[in-house]
Amino acid sequence: MTKKILGRRDTVDFPKLGLFNIEVKIDTGAYTSAIHCSEIIEEGDHLRCIFNSEVHRNFGKTEIVFEEYGLTNVKSSNGYKENRYKVKSEVVFFGKTYKINLTLSTRDDMKFPVLIGRQFLKHKFIVDVDLEQVSFLSKKS
């Protein structure tokens, strides 16, 4: 399989989440991928998530119920450990749909609503950090 080249940021679609043209940061320093989720409600054996943001473009009020979810420990760049919910979804890069594990976090105070980490990137993509200004490569090909 030929690996596609990504820059430091891109724009992608999460069709199962009803989120399109979402700006993402390609973060080789992060192991897991994370997505902004404004509200998380555990109801019995379901997880109700509201993806809404007044800060991040294209994050309208979308509500998704996950029947399959888990918890995982995530360590931030400053060494702080946090236990987060993790869900499975799909993301579209270069017109191809991939399965992706996403941890849920409030990211309104961050520049990008989504981080794409190494766990997802490995065996699929090469990251060229010089391509920061040539963003949105996956929508062009």
CSV table of C-alpha atoms in Angstrom, one decimal:
chain,number,residue,atom,x,y,z
A,1,MET,CA,0.0,0.0,0.0
A,2,THR,CA,1.4,3.4,-1.0
A,3,LYS,CA,1.3,5.9,1.9
A,4,LYS,CA,-0.2,9.3,1.2
A,5,ILE,CA,1.5,12.4,2.4
A,6,LEU,CA,-0.2,14.7,4.9
A,7,GLY,CA,0.9,18.1,6.2
A,8,ARG,CA,0.6,19.4,9.8
A,9,ARG,CA,-3.1,20.1,9.3
A,10,ASP,CA,-5.9,19.1,7.1
A,11,THR,CA,-9.7,19.1,6.7
A,12,VAL,CA,-11.6,15.8,6.9
A,13,ASP,CA,-15.1,14.4,7.2
A,14,PHE,CA,-16.6,12.2,9.9
A,15,PRO,CA,-19.7,11.0,8.1
A,16,LYS,CA,-21.1,8.8,10.9
A,17,LEU,CA,-20.8,11.8,13.3
A,18,GLY,CA,-22.5,14.2,10.8
A,19,LEU,CA,-19.4,16.4,10.9
A,20,PHE,CA,-18.0,17.6,7.5
A,21,ASN,CA,-15.0,19.8,6.5
A,22,ILE,CA,-13.6,19.7,10.0
A,23,GLU,CA,-10.1,21.1,10.5
A,24,VAL,CA,-7.7,18.6,12.1
A,25,LYS,CA,-4.2,18.8,13.5
A,26,ILE,CA,-2.0,16.0,12.4
A,27,ASP,CA,-0.1,15.3,15.7
A,28,THR,CA,2.7,12.8,15.6
A,29,GLY,CA,3.4,13.6,19.3
A,30,ALA,CA,0.0,12.2,20.3
A,31,TYR,CA,-0.6,8.5,20.4
A,32,THR,CA,-4.4,8.6,20.3
A,33,SER,CA,-6.8,10.7,18.2
A,34,ALA,CA,-9.1,13.1,20.0
A,35,ILE,CA,-12.3,14.9,19.0
A,36,HIS,CA,-14.1,17.8,20.6
A,37,CYS,CA,-17.3,16.7,22.4
A,38,SER,CA,-19.2,19.3,24.3
A,39,GLU,CA,-21.4,17.0,26.4
A,40,ILE,CA,-21.1,13.3,27.3
A,41,ILE,CA,-23.9,11.5,29.1
A,42,GLU,CA,-23.7,7.9,30.1
A,43,GLU,CA,-27.1,6.3,30.1
A,44,GLY,CA,-27.2,2.7,31.1
A,45,ASP,CA,-25.2,0.9,28.4
A,46,HIS,CA,-25.3,3.8,25.9
A,47,LEU,CA,-23.1,6.9,25.6
A,48,ARG,CA,-24.9,10.0,24.4
A,49,CYS,CA,-22.5,12.6,22.9
A,50,ILE,CA,-23.2,16.1,21.8
A,51,PHE,CA,-20.8,17.5,19.3
A,52,ASN,CA,-21.4,21.3,19.5
A,53,SER,CA,-19.1,24.3,19.4
A,54,GLU,CA,-19.5,28.0,19.0
A,55,VAL,CA,-15.7,28.2,18.5
A,56,HIS,CA,-15.0,25.5,16.0
A,57,ARG,CA,-16.2,25.9,12.4
A,58,ASN,CA,-18.7,23.2,11.2
A,59,PHE,CA,-19.4,21.9,14.6
A,60,GLY,CA,-23.2,22.4,14.8
A,61,LYS,CA,-25.3,20.7,17.4
A,62,THR,CA,-25.0,17.0,16.5
A,63,GLU,CA,-26.1,14.3,18.9
A,64,ILE,CA,-24.9,10.7,18.5
A,65,VAL,CA,-25.6,7.7,20.7
A,66,PHE,CA,-22.9,5.1,20.9
A,67,GLU,CA,-23.7,1.5,21.9
A,68,GLU,CA,-20.0,0.5,21.9
A,69,TYR,CA,-17.6,2.6,23.9
A,70,GLY,CA,-14.8,2.3,26.4
A,71,LEU,CA,-12.5,4.2,28.7
A,72,THR,CA,-8.8,4.8,28.2
A,73,ASN,CA,-6.0,6.7,29.9
A,74,VAL,CA,-4.5,9.6,28.0
A,75,LYS,CA,-1.4,11.4,29.0
A,76,SER,CA,-1.1,15.0,27.9
A,77,SER,CA,2.1,16.7,26.7
A,78,ASN,CA,2.5,18.1,30.2
A,79,GLY,CA,2.4,14.6,31.8
A,80,TYR,CA,-1.2,14.9,33.2
A,81,LYS,CA,-3.1,11.6,33.0
A,82,GLU,CA,-6.8,11.7,32.2
A,83,ASN,CA,-9.4,8.9,31.8
A,84,ARG,CA,-11.5,9.6,28.7
A,85,TYR,CA,-14.3,7.9,26.8
A,86,LYS,CA,-13.2,6.3,23.6
A,87,VAL,CA,-15.5,5.6,20.6
A,88,LYS,CA,-15.1,4.1,17.2
A,89,SER,CA,-16.1,6.0,14.1
A,90,GLU,CA,-15.0,6.7,10.5
A,91,VAL,CA,-12.9,9.5,9.0
A,92,VAL,CA,-12.4,10.3,5.3
A,93,PHE,CA,-8.9,11.2,4.0
A,94,PHE,CA,-8.2,11.4,0.2
A,95,GLY,CA,-11.8,10.2,-0.6
A,96,LYS,CA,-11.2,7.0,1.3
A,97,THR,CA,-13.1,6.0,4.5
A,98,TYR,CA,-11.0,4.7,7.4
A,99,LYS,CA,-12.0,3.3,10.8
A,100,ILE,CA,-10.7,5.5,13.7
A,101,ASN,CA,-10.7,5.3,17.5
A,102,LEU,CA,-11.4,8.7,19.0
A,103,THR,CA,-11.1,9.9,22.6
A,104,LEU,CA,-13.7,12.5,23.6
A,105,SER,CA,-12.5,15.8,25.1
A,106,THR,CA,-13.7,19.3,25.5
A,107,ARG,CA,-11.5,21.2,23.0
A,108,ASP,CA,-13.2,24.6,22.8
A,109,ASP,CA,-10.0,26.2,24.2
A,110,MET,CA,-7.8,24.6,21.5
A,111,LYS,CA,-7.2,25.8,18.0
A,112,PHE,CA,-8.2,22.5,16.4
A,113,PRO,CA,-11.3,20.5,17.4
A,114,VAL,CA,-9.6,17.3,16.4
A,115,LEU,CA,-6.1,15.7,16.8
A,116,ILE,CA,-5.1,12.8,14.6
A,117,GLY,CA,-2.5,10.7,16.4
A,118,ARG,CA,0.0,8.1,15.6
A,119,GLN,CA,-2.2,5.1,16.3
A,120,PHE,CA,-4.4,6.1,13.3
A,121,LEU,CA,-1.5,7.4,11.1
A,122,LYS,CA,0.8,4.4,11.2
A,123,HIS,CA,0.9,2.2,8.1
A,124,LYS,CA,-1.3,4.7,6.2
A,125,PHE,CA,0.3,8.1,6.0
A,126,ILE,CA,3.6,10.0,6.0
A,127,VAL,CA,3.6,13.4,7.7
A,128,ASP,CA,5.7,16.1,6.1
A,129,VAL,CA,5.9,19.0,8.6
A,130,ASP,CA,7.1,21.4,5.8
A,131,LEU,CA,3.6,21.2,4.4
A,132,GLU,CA,2.0,23.3,7.2
A,133,GLN,CA,1.0,26.1,4.7
A,134,VAL,CA,-0.2,23.6,2.1
A,135,SER,CA,-3.1,22.4,4.1
A,136,PHE,CA,-6.1,20.4,3.1
A,137,LEU,CA,-4.2,18.0,0.9
A,138,SER,CA,-6.6,15.1,1.5
A,139,LYS,CA,-9.5,17.1,-0.1
A,140,LYS,CA,-7.5,17.9,-3.2
A,141,SER,CA,-6.6,14.4,-4.2
